[in-house]
Short mmCIF file of C-alpha atoms in Angstrom, two decimals:
data_model
loop_
_atom_site.label_atom_id
_atom_site.label_comp_id
_atom_site.label_asym_id
_atom_site.label_seq_id
_atom_site.Cartn_x
_atom_site.Cartn_y
_atom_site.Cartn_z
CA MET P 1 0.00 0.00 0.00
CA SER P 2 2.94 2.29 0.29
CA GLU P 3 3.56 4.70 -2.46
CA PRO P 4 6.78 6.58 -1.99
CA HIS P 5 7.45 10.13 -2.98
CA GLY P 6 4.04 11.64 -2.59
CA PRO P 7 3.45 15.33 -2.37
CA ALA P 8 3.86 17.18 0.86
CA GLY P 9 2.15 15.79 3.92
CA ILE P 10 3.30 13.96 6.99
CA ILE P 11 6.72 12.70 6.05
CA VAL P 12 8.17 9.90 8.05
CA ALA P 13 11.63 9.99 6.69
CA GLN P 14 14.86 8.20 7.17
CA ALA P 15 17.13 10.72 5.61
CA SER P 16 20.85 10.96 5.21
CA PRO P 17 22.23 12.32 8.49
CA GLY P 18 23.57 15.50 6.94
CA THR P 19 20.28 16.92 5.94
CA LEU P 20 18.43 16.27 9.15
CA PRO P 21 18.43 18.12 12.42
CA ALA P 22 20.42 16.32 15.08
CA ALA P 23 18.87 13.50 17.12
CA SER P 24 15.91 13.19 14.86
CA GLY P 25 15.26 10.01 12.93
CA VAL P 26 11.67 10.92 12.27
CA GLU P 27 10.68 14.26 10.96
CA ILE P 28 7.17 15.48 10.52
CA ALA P 29 7.25 18.18 7.94
CA VAL P 30 4.25 20.25 7.09
CA PRO P 31 4.82 22.84 4.47
CA ALA P 32 2.82 26.01 4.75
CA ALA P 33 -0.54 25.70 3.08
CA GLU P 34 -0.65 27.80 -0.03
CA ALA P 35 -4.28 27.26 -0.83
CA HIS P 36 -6.45 26.70 2.22
CA GLY P 37 -6.12 23.10 3.36
CA SER P 38 -5.01 21.93 -0.04
CA ASN P 39 -2.20 19.86 1.43
CA PHE P 40 -4.59 17.54 3.23
CA PRO P 41 -6.97 15.95 0.73
CA PRO P 42 -9.95 15.33 3.05
CA PHE P 43 -9.97 19.02 3.96
CA ASP P 44 -9.38 20.27 0.42
CA VAL P 45 -12.47 22.27 -0.43
CA HIS P 46 -11.70 22.33 -4.14
CA THR P 47 -12.60 18.69 -4.46
CA PHE P 48 -15.84 19.00 -2.50
CA PRO P 49 -18.26 19.97 -5.29
CA SER P 50 -17.29 17.19 -7.64
CA GLN P 51 -17.23 14.61 -4.84
CA LEU P 52 -20.67 15.74 -3.70
CA LEU P 53 -22.01 15.61 -7.23
CA TRP P 54 -20.80 12.09 -7.88
CA LEU P 55 -21.79 10.90 -4.43
CA VAL P 56 -25.34 12.16 -4.97
CA ILE P 57 -25.53 10.44 -8.35
CA ALA P 58 -23.95 7.22 -7.14
CA PHE P 59 -25.97 7.01 -3.94
CA ALA P 60 -29.22 7.83 -5.70
CA ALA P 61 -28.47 5.11 -8.21
CA LEU P 62 -27.66 2.69 -5.38
CA TYR P 63 -30.84 3.60 -3.51
CA LEU P 64 -32.99 3.12 -6.60
CA LEU P 65 -31.33 -0.16 -7.53
CA MET P 66 -31.66 -1.43 -3.98
CA SER P 67 -35.24 -0.34 -3.35
CA ARG P 68 -36.58 -1.27 -6.81
CA VAL P 69 -34.61 -4.34 -7.82
CA ALA P 70 -32.36 -6.03 -5.31
CA LEU P 71 -34.27 -5.80 -2.04
CA PRO P 72 -37.71 -6.81 -3.41
CA ARG P 73 -35.99 -9.74 -5.04
CA ILE P 74 -34.43 -10.94 -1.79
CA ALA P 75 -37.68 -10.18 0.01
CA THR P 76 -39.68 -12.39 -2.37
CA ILE P 77 -37.16 -15.20 -1.99
CA LEU P 78 -37.35 -14.97 1.78
CA GLU P 79 -41.13 -14.71 1.68
CA GLU P 80 -41.42 -17.73 -0.58
CA ARG P 81 -39.24 -19.70 1.73
CA HIS P 82 -41.19 -18.46 4.72
CA ASP P 83 -44.47 -19.44 3.06
CA ARG P 84 -43.07 -22.78 2.07
CA ILE P 85 -41.85 -23.44 5.57
CA ALA P 86 -45.18 -22.33 6.99
CA ASP P 87 -46.97 -24.62 4.52
CA ASP P 88 -44.69 -27.49 5.39
CA ILE P 89 -45.20 -26.91 9.08
CA GLU P 90 -48.94 -26.77 8.54
CA GLU P 91 -48.87 -29.98 6.54
CA ALA P 92 -46.69 -31.61 9.13
CA GLY P 93 -49.19 -30.52 11.77
CA LYS P 94 -52.01 -31.98 9.71
CA LEU P 95 -50.16 -35.23 9.27
CA LYS P 96 -49.40 -35.30 12.93
CA ALA P 97 -53.06 -34.78 13.78
CA GLU P 98 -53.94 -37.53 11.35
CA SER P 99 -51.47 -39.92 12.85
CA GLU P 100 -52.67 -39.01 16.30
CA ALA P 101 -56.24 -39.72 15.25
CA ALA P 102 -55.12 -42.99 13.78
CA ALA P 103 -53.30 -43.85 16.97
CA GLU P 104 -56.39 -42.97 18.95
CA ALA P 105 -58.58 -45.11 16.71
CA TYR P 106 -56.12 -47.95 17.07
CA GLU P 107 -56.16 -47.49 20.80
CA LYS P 108 -59.93 -47.52 20.80
CA ALA P 109 -60.07 -50.58 18.57
CA LEU P 110 -57.58 -52.24 20.81
CA ALA P 111 -59.62 -51.43 23.89
CA SER P 112 -62.85 -52.63 22.30
CA ALA P 113 -61.16 -55.76 21.08
CA ARG P 114 -59.86 -56.33 24.53
CA THR P 115 -63.30 -55.94 26.11
CA LYS P 116 -64.75 -58.12 23.37
CA ALA P 117 -62.12 -60.73 23.93
CA HIS P 118 -62.82 -60.54 27.63
CA GLY P 119 -66.53 -60.95 26.95
CA ILE P 120 -65.92 -63.85 24.64
CA ALA P 121 -63.67 -65.44 27.18
CA THR P 122 -66.22 -65.05 29.95
CA GLU P 123 -68.99 -66.31 27.74
CA THR P 124 -66.97 -69.25 26.64
CA ARG P 125 -66.05 -69.99 30.16
CA ASP P 126 -69.67 -69.75 31.25
CA THR P 127 -70.94 -71.93 28.43
CA LEU P 128 -68.19 -74.42 29.00
CA ALA P 129 -68.93 -74.45 32.68
CA ALA P 130 -72.65 -74.86 32.01
CA GLU P 131 -71.96 -77.60 29.52
CA ALA P 132 -69.68 -79.32 31.94
CA GLU P 133 -72.32 -78.98 34.62
CA THR P 134 -75.02 -80.50 32.44
CA ARG P 135 -72.70 -83.22 31.32
CA ARG P 136 -71.75 -83.85 34.88
CA LYS P 137 -75.40 -83.94 35.90
CA SER P 138 -76.39 -86.30 33.11
CA LEU P 139 -73.39 -88.40 33.93
CA GLU P 140 -74.40 -88.42 37.56
CA ALA P 141 -77.96 -89.36 36.65
CA ASP P 142 -76.62 -92.03 34.39
CA LEU P 143 -74.38 -93.27 37.12
CA ASN P 144 -77.25 -93.19 39.60
CA VAL P 145 -79.34 -95.23 37.22
CA LYS P 146 -76.46 -97.63 36.75
CA LEU P 147 -75.90 -97.70 40.49
CA ALA P 148 -79.51 -98.44 41.14
CA ALA P 149 -79.47 -101.18 38.52
CA ALA P 150 -76.30 -102.56 40.00
CA GLU P 151 -77.81 -102.50 43.46
CA VAL P 152 -80.89 -104.28 42.17
CA GLN P 153 -78.67 -106.82 40.46
CA ILE P 154 -76.59 -107.21 43.60
CA ALA P 155 -79.74 -107.70 45.63
CA ALA P 156 -81.00 -110.25 43.10
CA THR P 157 -77.65 -112.00 43.05
CA LYS P 158 -77.59 -111.94 46.80
CA THR P 159 -81.05 -113.42 47.02
CA ALA P 160 -80.14 -115.98 44.42
CA ALA P 161 -76.93 -116.71 46.26
CA MET P 162 -78.85 -116.97 49.49
CA ALA P 163 -81.25 -119.38 47.91
CA ASN P 164 -78.33 -121.38 46.54
CA VAL P 165 -76.68 -121.29 49.94
CA ARG P 166 -79.90 -122.56 51.52
CA GLY P 167 -80.18 -125.38 49.00
CA ILE P 168 -76.54 -126.30 49.49
CA ALA P 169 -76.97 -126.05 53.24
CA VAL P 170 -80.08 -128.24 53.22
CA GLU P 171 -78.34 -130.77 51.00
CA ALA P 172 -75.20 -130.61 53.06
CA ALA P 173 -77.14 -130.88 56.32
CA GLY P 174 -79.04 -133.86 54.99
CA THR P 175 -75.80 -135.53 53.89
CA ILE P 176 -74.05 -134.73 57.17
CA VAL P 177 -76.96 -136.06 59.23
CA ASN P 178 -77.00 -139.16 57.04
CA THR P 179 -73.28 -139.65 57.48
CA LEU P 180 -73.43 -139.05 61.23
CA ILE P 181 -76.47 -140.94 62.20
CA GLY P 182 -77.17 -142.99 59.17
CA THR P 183 -80.67 -141.86 58.78
CA THR P 184 -81.98 -139.52 56.27
CA PRO P 185 -84.02 -136.75 57.81
CA THR P 186 -87.01 -135.47 56.08
CA SER P 187 -86.30 -132.65 53.79
CA GLY P 188 -88.93 -130.54 55.54
CA ALA P 189 -87.23 -130.80 58.94
CA VAL P 190 -83.83 -130.03 57.44
CA GLU P 191 -85.14 -127.02 55.64
CA GLU P 192 -86.75 -125.76 58.88
CA ALA P 193 -83.50 -126.26 60.79
CA VAL P 194 -81.43 -124.50 58.07
CA ASP P 195 -83.84 -121.58 57.93
CA THR P 196 -83.55 -121.25 61.73
CA ALA P 197 -79.76 -121.35 61.50
CA ILE P 198 -79.61 -118.77 58.68
CA LYS P 199 -81.93 -116.44 60.54
CA GLY P 200 -80.06 -117.03 63.79
CA MET A 1 11.45 17.28 1.28
CA ALA A 2 13.97 14.94 2.68
CA SER A 3 15.91 12.59 0.49
CA GLY A 4 15.93 8.83 0.95
CA SER A 5 12.87 6.65 1.32
CA VAL A 6 9.98 8.92 2.05
CA ILE A 7 6.71 7.46 3.20
CA ASP A 8 3.82 9.81 2.86
CA PRO A 9 0.78 8.47 4.75
CA ILE A 10 -1.44 11.21 3.38
CA HIS A 11 -0.88 10.45 -0.26
CA GLN A 12 -3.39 7.61 -0.24
CA PHE A 13 -6.20 10.10 0.28
CA GLN A 14 -5.26 12.17 -2.75
CA ILE A 15 -8.07 12.96 -5.15
CA ILE A 16 -6.95 12.53 -8.74
CA LYS A 17 -8.89 14.09 -11.54
CA ILE A 18 -9.56 11.62 -14.31
CA VAL A 19 -11.76 13.77 -16.53
CA GLU A 20 -12.02 17.52 -16.01
CA LEU A 21 -15.49 18.89 -16.51
CA GLY A 22 -14.67 22.59 -16.48
CA GLN A 23 -15.94 25.11 -13.98
CA PRO A 24 -19.66 25.73 -14.32
CA GLY A 25 -20.64 28.62 -12.03
CA GLY A 26 -17.15 28.94 -10.69
CA VAL A 27 -17.03 25.51 -9.05
CA GLU A 28 -14.49 23.04 -10.16
CA LEU A 29 -16.04 19.80 -11.39
CA ALA A 30 -14.19 16.69 -12.39
CA PHE A 31 -14.65 12.95 -12.59
CA THR A 32 -12.18 11.79 -9.98
CA ASN A 33 -10.82 8.52 -8.64
CA SER A 34 -13.22 8.96 -5.73
CA ALA A 35 -16.18 9.08 -8.14
CA ALA A 36 -14.87 6.06 -10.00
CA PHE A 37 -14.69 4.11 -6.75
CA MET A 38 -18.21 5.23 -5.77
CA PHE A 39 -19.62 3.89 -9.02
CA GLY A 40 -17.50 0.80 -8.65
CA ILE A 41 -19.01 0.22 -5.21
CA VAL A 42 -22.55 0.69 -6.52
CA ALA A 43 -21.91 -1.69 -9.41
CA LEU A 44 -20.22 -4.21 -7.12
CA VAL A 45 -23.09 -4.20 -4.63
CA PHE A 46 -25.77 -4.37 -7.29
CA PHE A 47 -24.16 -7.11 -9.33
CA PHE A 48 -23.32 -9.09 -6.25
CA LEU A 49 -26.88 -8.98 -4.96
CA THR A 50 -28.46 -9.80 -8.31
CA PHE A 51 -25.88 -12.44 -9.19
CA ALA A 52 -26.16 -14.07 -5.80
CA THR A 53 -29.94 -14.29 -6.04
CA ARG A 54 -30.09 -15.31 -9.71
CA GLY A 55 -31.10 -18.88 -8.90
CA ARG A 56 -33.85 -17.83 -6.46
CA THR A 57 -33.37 -21.25 -4.97
CA LEU A 58 -35.36 -22.40 -2.02
CA VAL A 59 -32.29 -23.76 -0.32
CA PRO A 60 -29.72 -20.98 -0.69
CA GLY A 61 -26.18 -21.46 -1.90
CA ARG A 62 -23.21 -19.66 -0.41
CA LEU A 63 -23.60 -16.36 -2.23
CA GLN A 64 -27.35 -16.28 -1.83
CA SER A 65 -26.94 -16.97 1.88
CA LEU A 66 -24.63 -13.98 2.09
CA ALA A 67 -27.12 -11.74 0.30
CA GLU A 68 -29.96 -12.98 2.48
CA LEU A 69 -27.82 -12.63 5.57
CA SER A 70 -27.11 -8.97 4.84
CA TYR A 71 -30.81 -8.41 4.21
CA GLU A 72 -31.88 -10.13 7.41
CA PHE A 73 -29.15 -8.45 9.43
CA VAL A 74 -30.14 -4.93 8.41
CA ALA A 75 -33.83 -5.77 8.68
CA SER A 76 -33.44 -7.04 12.24
CA THR A 77 -31.37 -3.98 13.13
CA VAL A 78 -34.06 -1.66 11.78
CA ARG A 79 -36.82 -3.61 13.50
CA GLY A 80 -34.93 -3.71 16.76
CA SER A 81 -34.19 0.01 16.89
CA ALA A 82 -37.10 1.64 15.08
CA GLY A 83 -39.84 -0.96 15.32
CA ASN A 84 -41.94 -2.38 12.50
CA GLU A 85 -42.91 1.13 11.46
CA GLY A 86 -39.27 1.82 10.73
CA MET A 87 -39.30 -0.76 7.95
CA LYS A 88 -40.39 1.95 5.51
CA PHE A 89 -36.87 3.32 5.87
CA PHE A 90 -35.36 -0.10 5.32
CA PRO A 91 -34.12 0.57 1.75
CA LEU A 92 -32.42 3.75 2.95
CA VAL A 93 -30.72 2.08 5.90
CA PHE A 94 -29.73 -0.90 3.79
CA SER A 95 -28.27 1.36 1.08
CA LEU A 96 -26.32 3.35 3.67
CA PHE A 97 -25.05 0.24 5.42
CA ILE A 98 -24.03 -1.59 2.27
CA PHE A 99 -22.46 1.52 0.75
CA VAL A 100 -20.39 2.31 3.83
CA LEU A 101 -19.45 -1.33 4.39
CA THR A 102 -18.39 -1.88 0.80
CA ALA A 103 -16.51 1.42 0.68
CA ASN A 104 -14.63 0.52 3.87
CA MET A 105 -13.85 -2.98 2.66
CA VAL A 106 -12.80 -1.83 -0.81
CA GLY A 107 -10.56 0.69 0.92
CA MET A 108 -8.72 -2.18 2.61
CA ILE A 109 -7.50 -3.45 -0.76
CA PRO A 110 -3.96 -2.20 -1.30
CA TYR A 111 -3.74 0.80 -3.63
CA ALA A 112 -7.49 1.23 -3.52
CA PHE A 113 -9.07 4.54 -2.65
CA THR A 114 -11.20 4.73 0.50
CA VAL A 115 -14.27 6.76 -0.33
CA THR A 116 -15.36 7.05 3.30
CA SER A 117 -12.03 8.57 4.34
CA HIS A 118 -13.22 11.87 2.91
CA LEU A 119 -15.09 14.15 5.25
CA ILE A 120 -17.38 15.51 2.57
CA VAL A 121 -18.67 12.04 1.70
CA THR A 122 -19.45 11.01 5.27
CA ALA A 123 -20.86 14.46 6.01
CA ALA A 124 -23.18 14.17 3.02
CA LEU A 125 -24.39 10.75 4.17
CA ALA A 126 -24.92 11.99 7.73
CA LEU A 127 -26.77 15.05 6.46
CA LEU A 128 -28.96 12.80 4.35
CA VAL A 129 -29.89 10.87 7.50
CA ILE A 130 -30.53 13.92 9.65
CA LEU A 131 -32.51 15.74 6.95
CA THR A 132 -34.63 12.62 6.49
CA VAL A 133 -35.26 12.63 10.24
CA ILE A 134 -36.17 16.32 10.36
CA ILE A 135 -38.34 16.37 7.23
CA TYR A 136 -40.14 13.13 8.01
CA GLY A 137 -40.57 14.20 11.63
CA PHE A 138 -42.25 17.46 10.70
CA VAL A 139 -44.36 15.95 7.90
CA ARG A 140 -45.55 13.13 10.12
CA HIS A 141 -46.00 14.86 13.48
CA GLY A 142 -46.03 18.59 12.66
CA THR A 143 -45.02 20.70 15.63
CA HIS A 144 -45.39 17.65 17.88
CA PHE A 145 -41.96 16.68 16.55
CA LEU A 146 -40.51 19.49 18.69
CA HIS A 147 -41.46 17.46 21.78
CA LEU A 148 -38.25 15.62 21.01
CA PHE A 149 -36.41 18.53 22.60
CA VAL A 150 -38.61 18.69 25.71
CA PRO A 151 -37.85 15.77 27.98
CA SER A 152 -40.79 14.81 30.18
CA GLY A 153 -40.61 14.70 33.95
CA VAL A 154 -38.04 17.45 34.37
CA PRO A 155 -38.49 20.23 36.98
CA ALA A 156 -39.60 23.53 35.44
CA PHE A 157 -36.51 25.48 36.42
CA LEU A 158 -34.29 22.91 34.71
CA LEU A 159 -36.35 22.76 31.53
CA PRO A 160 -34.68 25.64 29.64
CA PHE A 161 -31.26 24.10 30.20
CA MET A 162 -32.48 20.68 29.21
CA VAL A 163 -34.00 22.03 26.00
CA VAL A 164 -30.73 23.77 25.15
CA ILE A 165 -28.80 20.56 25.85
CA GLU A 166 -31.21 18.48 23.78
CA VAL A 167 -30.98 20.89 20.85
CA ILE A 168 -27.20 20.87 21.00
CA SER A 169 -27.11 17.10 21.21
CA PHE A 170 -29.47 16.87 18.25
CA LEU A 171 -27.34 19.24 16.19
CA SER A 172 -24.16 17.43 17.10
CA ARG A 173 -25.56 14.15 15.76
CA PRO A 174 -24.72 14.67 12.09
CA ILE A 175 -21.30 16.00 13.10
CA SER A 176 -20.46 13.04 15.28
CA LEU A 177 -21.99 10.59 12.81
CA SER A 178 -19.87 11.87 9.92
CA LEU A 179 -16.69 12.54 11.89
CA ARG A 180 -16.72 9.13 13.53
CA LEU A 181 -16.71 7.29 10.24
CA PHE A 182 -14.33 9.69 8.55
CA ALA A 183 -11.78 9.82 11.35
CA ASN A 184 -11.88 6.08 11.99
CA MET A 185 -11.07 5.30 8.40
CA LEU A 186 -8.54 8.10 8.14
CA ALA A 187 -6.72 7.27 11.36
CA GLY A 188 -6.67 3.55 10.63
CA HIS A 189 -5.25 4.00 7.16
CA ILE A 190 -2.65 6.52 8.35
CA ALA A 191 -1.57 4.17 11.15
CA MET A 192 -1.21 1.25 8.76
CA LYS A 193 0.76 3.38 6.35
CA VAL A 194 3.07 4.72 9.07
CA PHE A 195 3.89 1.23 10.35
CA ALA A 196 4.37 -0.04 6.82
CA GLY A 197 6.74 2.90 6.36
CA PHE A 198 8.74 1.76 9.38
CA ILE A 199 9.30 -1.59 7.70
CA VAL A 200 10.64 0.08 4.56
CA MET A 201 12.84 2.40 6.62
CA MET A 202 14.31 -0.42 8.70
CA THR A 203 14.98 -2.77 5.83
CA ALA A 204 16.78 0.06 4.05
CA SER A 205 19.35 0.17 6.86
CA GLY A 206 20.89 -3.27 6.30
CA VAL A 207 20.74 -6.77 7.79
CA VAL A 208 20.10 -5.61 11.38
CA GLY A 209 17.20 -3.61 10.08
CA TRP A 210 15.67 -6.70 8.51
CA PHE A 211 15.35 -8.28 11.92
CA GLY A 212 14.17 -5.02 13.39
CA ALA A 213 11.52 -4.81 10.70
CA VAL A 214 9.80 -7.93 12.05
CA LEU A 215 8.24 -5.90 14.84
CA PRO A 216 6.45 -3.33 12.68
CA LEU A 217 5.53 -6.16 10.31
CA PHE A 218 3.60 -7.90 13.08
CA MET A 219 2.13 -4.55 13.96
CA VAL A 220 0.91 -4.03 10.39
CA VAL A 221 -0.63 -7.50 10.31
CA ALA A 222 -2.42 -6.84 13.58
CA LEU A 223 -3.50 -3.39 12.44
CA THR A 224 -4.87 -4.81 9.21
CA ALA A 225 -7.00 -7.26 11.15
CA LEU A 226 -8.12 -4.45 13.43
CA GLU A 227 -8.96 -2.28 10.44
CA PHE A 228 -11.16 -4.99 8.94
CA LEU A 229 -12.99 -5.15 12.25
CA VAL A 230 -13.28 -1.36 12.34
CA ALA A 231 -14.48 -1.26 8.73
CA ALA A 232 -17.36 -3.62 9.50
CA LEU A 233 -18.05 -2.14 12.91
CA GLN A 234 -18.25 1.45 11.70
CA ALA A 235 -20.68 0.47 8.94
CA TYR A 236 -22.79 -1.29 11.57
CA VAL A 237 -22.59 1.65 13.97
CA PHE A 238 -23.56 4.02 11.17
CA ALA A 239 -26.60 1.90 10.37
CA VAL A 240 -27.61 1.46 14.01
CA LEU A 241 -27.32 5.17 14.79
CA THR A 242 -29.31 5.93 11.64
CA CYS A 243 -32.03 3.63 12.92
CA ILE A 244 -31.99 5.25 16.35
CA TYR A 245 -32.28 8.73 14.85
CA LEU A 246 -35.07 7.56 12.56
CA ASN A 247 -36.82 6.19 15.62
CA ASP A 248 -36.86 9.73 16.99
CA ALA A 249 -38.63 10.87 13.84
CA LEU A 250 -41.15 8.07 14.19
CA HIS A 251 -41.79 8.42 17.92
CA PRO A 252 -40.84 11.87 19.21
CA GLY A 253 -41.43 12.90 22.79
CA HIS A 254 -41.05 9.46 24.35
CA MET N 1 7.06 30.86 21.03
CA GLU N 2 6.89 30.37 17.35
CA ALA N 3 3.35 29.98 15.98
CA GLU N 4 4.37 26.88 14.05
CA ALA N 5 5.75 25.25 17.17
CA ALA N 6 2.63 26.11 19.14
CA LYS N 7 0.58 24.46 16.43
CA PHE N 8 2.44 21.19 16.77
CA LEU N 9 2.29 21.34 20.54
CA GLY N 10 -1.44 21.95 20.34
CA ALA N 11 -1.89 19.03 17.98
CA GLY N 12 0.05 16.77 20.32
CA LEU N 13 -1.95 17.92 23.33
CA ALA N 14 -5.19 17.37 21.44
CA THR N 15 -4.32 13.74 20.84
CA LEU N 16 -4.36 13.21 24.63
CA GLY N 17 -8.11 13.26 24.26
CA MET N 18 -7.91 10.00 22.37
CA GLY N 19 -6.30 8.33 25.35
CA LEU N 20 -9.07 9.63 27.57
CA ALA N 21 -11.65 8.27 25.16
CA ALA N 22 -9.83 4.95 25.40
CA ILE N 23 -10.57 4.97 29.14
CA GLY N 24 -14.24 5.41 28.32
CA VAL N 25 -14.26 2.60 25.79
CA GLY N 26 -12.40 0.37 28.21
CA THR N 27 -14.91 1.13 30.94
CA ILE N 28 -17.79 0.23 28.66
CA PHE N 29 -16.36 -3.08 27.53
CA GLY N 30 -15.04 -3.91 30.99
CA ASN N 31 -18.45 -3.39 32.54
CA PHE N 32 -20.09 -5.25 29.67
CA LEU N 33 -17.80 -8.19 30.25
CA ALA N 34 -18.35 -8.10 34.00
CA GLY N 35 -22.09 -8.13 33.48
CA ALA N 36 -21.85 -10.78 30.79
CA LEU N 37 -19.89 -13.09 33.08
CA ARG N 38 -22.47 -12.64 35.79
CA ASN N 39 -25.39 -13.33 33.52
CA PRO N 40 -24.16 -14.87 30.26
CA SER N 41 -27.67 -15.51 28.95
CA ALA N 42 -28.47 -11.79 28.90
CA ALA N 43 -25.18 -10.82 27.25
CA ASP N 44 -26.19 -11.38 23.63
CA GLY N 45 -29.08 -8.96 23.86
CA GLN N 46 -26.87 -6.16 25.13
CA PHE N 47 -24.01 -6.74 22.70
CA ALA N 48 -25.22 -4.18 20.15
CA ARG N 49 -25.83 -1.65 22.89
CA ALA N 50 -22.28 -2.06 24.18
CA PHE N 51 -20.95 -1.37 20.70
CA ILE N 52 -23.15 1.69 20.28
CA GLY N 53 -21.89 3.01 23.59
CA ALA N 54 -18.32 2.29 22.57
CA ALA N 55 -18.89 4.04 19.25
CA LEU N 56 -20.30 7.10 21.01
CA ALA N 57 -17.41 7.23 23.47
CA GLU N 58 -14.91 6.67 20.71
CA GLY N 59 -16.51 9.41 18.62
CA LEU N 60 -15.59 11.97 21.26
CA GLY N 61 -12.00 10.81 21.19
CA ILE N 62 -12.09 11.02 17.42
CA PHE N 63 -13.07 14.69 17.76
CA SER N 64 -9.77 15.37 19.45
CA LEU N 65 -7.98 13.63 16.61
CA VAL N 66 -9.83 15.87 14.18
CA VAL N 67 -8.78 18.88 16.23
CA ALA N 68 -5.20 17.69 15.95
CA LEU N 69 -5.53 17.19 12.21
CA VAL N 70 -7.10 20.60 11.76
CA LEU N 71 -4.28 22.16 13.75
CA LEU N 72 -1.71 20.36 11.65
CA PHE N 73 -3.13 20.89 8.22
CA VAL N 74 -5.76 23.58 8.14
CA VAL N 75 -4.85 26.34 10.59
#
């Protein structure tokens, strides 16, 4: 950025020792201003009118270009994006609501299915229990009938057996008496004696 | 002038006439390097913004992000300082901000001319702001705009002094606004030039000087970084203060 | 005293104002930092304000630089 040998101004100079005042490596030299402030460009009034003129033109052009072209353009881009994002957010919200509704419906279906299943289970249990009860009852009745029949049969068998026993006893008694005493008792007396013994 | 290597830190601010336009009405007019840089800045800003947004893509690229970032940044600054009502001045504030920022940044390029290092330029911009404030204030609020100078809740015997102070502070605004920018750029560029001059001076004095020149070299590097910061910061401060002054025009007598 | 010499002395004295402005800027950023360390969440909101304050304080120091420049080059 350094451009040597400019016109008068602040001069930071490393000069040959002969030309400088003693003990001074740095000299700030300001020549007397011929025209007012002309040695310091920012304070040079001669350049002011043209700078002002061009600044006005340039800044007006910039303002017009910015306000008419560039800024509306960026604004529309940002707005579009904003709208798009808002739309997307809205849609996402809608989808979320939908999914929530679906989840709720699922939950409801699940609950109803559960109650239904519970009902079915209870019903099934009840019917099964009732069925089992009836089956048990019929079985019991059946068994009772069979028991009764068996008892009757037992009684009959017993009676028959008793009769057989009596016959055998009479015969045996007759034979024994015959063997012992050699006489054959009358069958009527033997039967009477056996009956007395059985009853006794 | 002294002989040897002479570093003139003022030379960089020299206005060079490129085309002389004569002297209509006794004032000297010319197309200067300053004017060329002004138009260069305008063209640079405009072509950058239009080029960056040429795709109008939904998902921005690098350049478009930069353009959008500058837009959003200035817009949030305006909204923060002057409210939503202040958005009608948004093109003005944006133009000022981008002009000053680009001028400062272009000025950091070696051999380039710094437009904002000239008092008349910054003064014109500051006057533009303050005239906008005054004219809009009176058009919008009429004499109510003068309430700006009458702070509320001040004892009666203090009021005259307060009014005088408020008027002075209002009048000093364009001065401080323009001088701040001007002097920051001027002082920064002079400082960089002086330290760069030290390097040249030291290297001219032989091998020992080469090692001695390392110190001012680091200084120049640091100063350059600082000047980039200052260039951005002063553009921002200019824009923010513009917004604050515009807020006075929008809501006087707060 | 020579008028030229007085001019340079005046310019040098005027630049003292820049050092005083530096105290102001330092105070602003020091206090900003102290506050920011106490309450870091509130720091971002006050960042712009700190810079505006620094710019205002610096502007006054810049005035003294301008006075020095005027003394050097204009008077």
